[in-house]
PDB file of C-alpha atoms in Angstrom:
ATOM      1  CA  UNK A   1      54.833  90.448  11.443  1.00 54.00           C
ATOM      2  CA  UNK A   2      55.214  87.260  14.000  1.00 63.00           C
ATOM      3  CA  UNK A   3      52.706  84.752  11.900  1.00 68.00           C
ATOM      4  CA  UNK A   4      54.562  85.436   8.796  1.00 74.00           C
ATOM      5  CA  UNK A   5      57.992  84.601  10.087  1.00 68.00           C
ATOM      6  CA  UNK A   6      57.670  81.130  10.924  1.00 67.00           C
ATOM      7  CA  UNK A   7      55.925  80.785   7.466  1.00 64.00           C
ATOM      8  CA  UNK A   8      58.934  81.811   5.894  1.00 71.00           C
ATOM      9  CA  UNK A   9      61.086  80.148   7.291  1.00 69.00           C
ATOM     10  CA  UNK A  10      58.571  76.587   6.997  1.00 68.00           C
ATOM     11  CA  UNK A  11      58.457  77.414   3.257  1.00 62.00           C
ATOM     12  CA  UNK A  12      61.810  77.934   2.828  1.00 65.00           C
ATOM     13  CA  UNK A  13      62.666  74.250   4.572  1.00 59.00           C
ATOM     14  CA  UNK A  14      60.448  72.756   2.146  1.00 66.00           C
ATOM     15  CA  UNK A  15      62.176  74.221  -0.452  1.00 60.00           C
ATOM     16  CA  UNK A  16      65.667  73.126   1.054  1.00 63.00           C
ATOM     17  CA  UNK A  17      64.411  69.731   1.211  1.00 55.00           C
ATOM     18  CA  UNK A  18      62.818  69.050  -1.950  1.00 56.00           C
ATOM     19  CA  UNK A  19      65.741  70.550  -4.128  1.00 50.00           C
ATOM     20  CA  UNK A  20      68.432  68.259  -1.834  1.00 44.00           C
ATOM     21  CA  UNK A  21      66.227  65.304  -3.479  1.00 40.00           C
ATOM     22  CA  UNK A  22      65.926  66.316  -6.960  1.00 37.00           C
ATOM     23  CA  UNK A  23      69.637  66.520  -6.781  1.00 36.00           C
ATOM     24  CA  UNK A  24      69.980  62.751  -5.539  1.00 35.00           C
ATOM     25  CA  UNK A  25      67.723  61.160  -7.709  1.00 39.00           C
ATOM     26  CA  UNK A  26      69.301  60.209 -10.881  1.00 42.00           C
ATOM     27  CA  UNK A  27      67.939  61.896 -13.917  1.00 53.00           C
ATOM     28  CA  UNK A  28      66.929  59.458 -16.773  1.00 63.00           C
ATOM     29  CA  UNK A  29      65.583  62.339 -19.031  1.00 73.00           C
ATOM     30  CA  UNK A  30      68.439  62.705 -21.886  1.00 83.00           C
ATOM     31  CA  UNK A  31      69.561  59.250 -21.343  1.00 93.00           C
ATOM     32  CA  UNK A  32      70.135  57.562 -24.623  1.00 94.00           C
ATOM     33  CA  UNK A  33      71.183  53.920 -25.520  1.00 96.00           C
ATOM     34  CA  UNK A  34      73.063  53.150 -29.286  1.00 95.00           C
ATOM     35  CA  UNK A  35      75.407  51.606 -31.769  1.00 98.00           C
ATOM     36  CA  UNK A  36      77.857  53.622 -33.820  1.00 98.00           C
ATOM     37  CA  UNK A  37      81.103  54.653 -35.134  1.00 98.00           C
ATOM     38  CA  UNK A  38      84.323  55.808 -33.509  1.00 98.00           C
ATOM     39  CA  UNK A  39      85.353  58.803 -36.190  1.00 98.00           C
ATOM     40  CA  UNK A  40      88.022  61.124 -35.861  1.00 97.00           C
ATOM     41  CA  UNK A  41      86.970  64.705 -36.804  1.00 95.00           C
ATOM     42  CA  UNK A  42      89.674  67.005 -38.759  1.00 93.00           C
ATOM     43  CA  UNK A  43      88.240  70.104 -36.825  1.00 87.00           C
ATOM     44  CA  UNK A  44      89.750  72.979 -34.857  1.00 80.00           C
ATOM     45  CA  UNK A  45      92.772  70.481 -33.676  1.00 86.00           C
ATOM     46  CA  UNK A  46      90.775  67.138 -33.895  1.00 93.00           C
ATOM     47  CA  UNK A  47      88.628  64.703 -31.570  1.00 95.00           C
ATOM     48  CA  UNK A  48      87.070  62.123 -31.431  1.00 97.00           C
ATOM     49  CA  UNK A  49      83.329  61.637 -31.955  1.00 97.00           C
ATOM     50  CA  UNK A  50      80.175  59.319 -32.484  1.00 98.00           C
ATOM     51  CA  UNK A  51      78.288  58.775 -35.302  1.00 98.00           C
ATOM     52  CA  UNK A  52      75.377  56.539 -34.733  1.00 97.00           C
ATOM     53  CA  UNK A  53      73.874  54.481 -36.627  1.00 97.00           C
ATOM     54  CA  UNK A  54      70.866  56.493 -37.115  1.00 96.00           C
ATOM     55  CA  UNK A  55      73.065  58.788 -38.683  1.00 96.00           C
ATOM     56  CA  UNK A  56      72.990  61.383 -35.595  1.00 96.00           C
ATOM     57  CA  UNK A  57      76.334  62.801 -34.442  1.00 96.00           C
ATOM     58  CA  UNK A  58      77.685  63.072 -30.821  1.00 96.00           C
ATOM     59  CA  UNK A  59      80.355  65.060 -29.251  1.00 96.00           C
ATOM     60  CA  UNK A  60      81.395  63.017 -26.402  1.00 96.00           C
ATOM     61  CA  UNK A  61      82.941  65.238 -23.494  1.00 94.00           C
ATOM     62  CA  UNK A  62      84.258  62.108 -21.784  1.00 96.00           C
ATOM     63  CA  UNK A  63      85.133  59.253 -24.116  1.00 97.00           C
ATOM     64  CA  UNK A  64      88.492  57.120 -22.651  1.00 97.00           C
ATOM     65  CA  UNK A  65      91.438  57.022 -24.411  1.00 97.00           C
ATOM     66  CA  UNK A  66      91.176  53.488 -25.438  1.00 98.00           C
ATOM     67  CA  UNK A  67      88.282  54.097 -27.303  1.00 98.00           C
ATOM     68  CA  UNK A  68      89.091  56.553 -28.957  1.00 98.00           C
ATOM     69  CA  UNK A  69      89.609  55.064 -32.248  1.00 98.00           C
ATOM     70  CA  UNK A  70      89.044  55.482 -36.007  1.00 98.00           C
ATOM     71  CA  UNK A  71      86.178  53.178 -36.848  1.00 98.00           C
ATOM     72  CA  UNK A  72      85.762  51.588 -33.919  1.00 98.00           C
ATOM     73  CA  UNK A  73      81.957  49.952 -33.874  1.00 98.00           C
ATOM     74  CA  UNK A  74      80.760  50.754 -29.793  1.00 98.00           C
ATOM     75  CA  UNK A  75      77.533  50.484 -28.522  1.00 98.00           C
ATOM     76  CA  UNK A  76      76.894  52.925 -25.543  1.00 98.00           C
ATOM     77  CA  UNK A  77      74.417  54.560 -23.048  1.00 97.00           C
ATOM     78  CA  UNK A  78      75.368  58.574 -22.353  1.00 97.00           C
ATOM     79  CA  UNK A  79      73.346  61.124 -21.319  1.00 96.00           C
ATOM     80  CA  UNK A  80      73.047  64.460 -23.921  1.00 94.00           C
ATOM     81  CA  UNK A  81      74.231  67.999 -21.565  1.00 92.00           C
ATOM     82  CA  UNK A  82      71.904  70.539 -22.792  1.00 86.00           C
ATOM     83  CA  UNK A  83      74.267  72.236 -20.483  1.00 87.00           C
ATOM     84  CA  UNK A  84      77.298  72.354 -22.049  1.00 82.00           C
ATOM     85  CA  UNK A  85      78.741  74.161 -24.783  1.00 79.00           C
ATOM     86  CA  UNK A  86      81.997  72.817 -27.009  1.00 80.00           C
ATOM     87  CA  UNK A  87      83.966  74.777 -29.451  1.00 80.00           C
ATOM     88  CA  UNK A  88      83.727  71.996 -32.061  1.00 80.00           C
ATOM     89  CA  UNK A  89      80.486  73.026 -33.053  1.00 83.00           C
ATOM     90  CA  UNK A  90      80.434  69.339 -34.190  1.00 91.00           C
ATOM     91  CA  UNK A  91      77.331  66.762 -32.737  1.00 92.00           C
ATOM     92  CA  UNK A  92      75.193  66.942 -29.507  1.00 94.00           C
ATOM     93  CA  UNK A  93      77.421  66.849 -26.749  1.00 94.00           C
ATOM     94  CA  UNK A  94      77.166  63.515 -24.822  1.00 95.00           C
ATOM     95  CA  UNK A  95      78.040  62.405 -21.248  1.00 96.00           C
ATOM     96  CA  UNK A  96      79.464  58.469 -21.681  1.00 97.00           C
ATOM     97  CA  UNK A  97      77.535  55.999 -19.012  1.00 96.00           C
ATOM     98  CA  UNK A  98      78.729  53.345 -20.081  1.00 97.00           C
ATOM     99  CA  UNK A  99      80.474  52.046 -23.721  1.00 98.00           C
ATOM    100  CA  UNK A 100      81.737  49.404 -25.091  1.00 98.00           C
ATOM    101  CA  UNK A 101      83.506  47.391 -28.371  1.00 98.00           C
ATOM    102  CA  UNK A 102      81.293  45.639 -30.585  1.00 96.00           C
ATOM    103  CA  UNK A 103      82.548  42.974 -31.792  1.00 86.00           C
TER     104      UNK A 103
END
């Protein structure tokens, strides 16, 4: 029993350190870079989404108000958020990392 206790403590510390390191490093998985058009979607109470040039629909959870303009062409980088569910039920939820208006 005395030999097992230090082993459990060591394994617990390794597990804790491993989890902390994973949370500090940025996760590049699920990051997309695209161009598209901002669209007002008249569902529920209405919201702004992005229709990418490849036809995919994206539902940004943090789209800045200055980009909430119907028909605005944008270039954006975002992380797909599979851990988020929206009531919009339109497109893939994304968290915008970087966005700019295209000329």
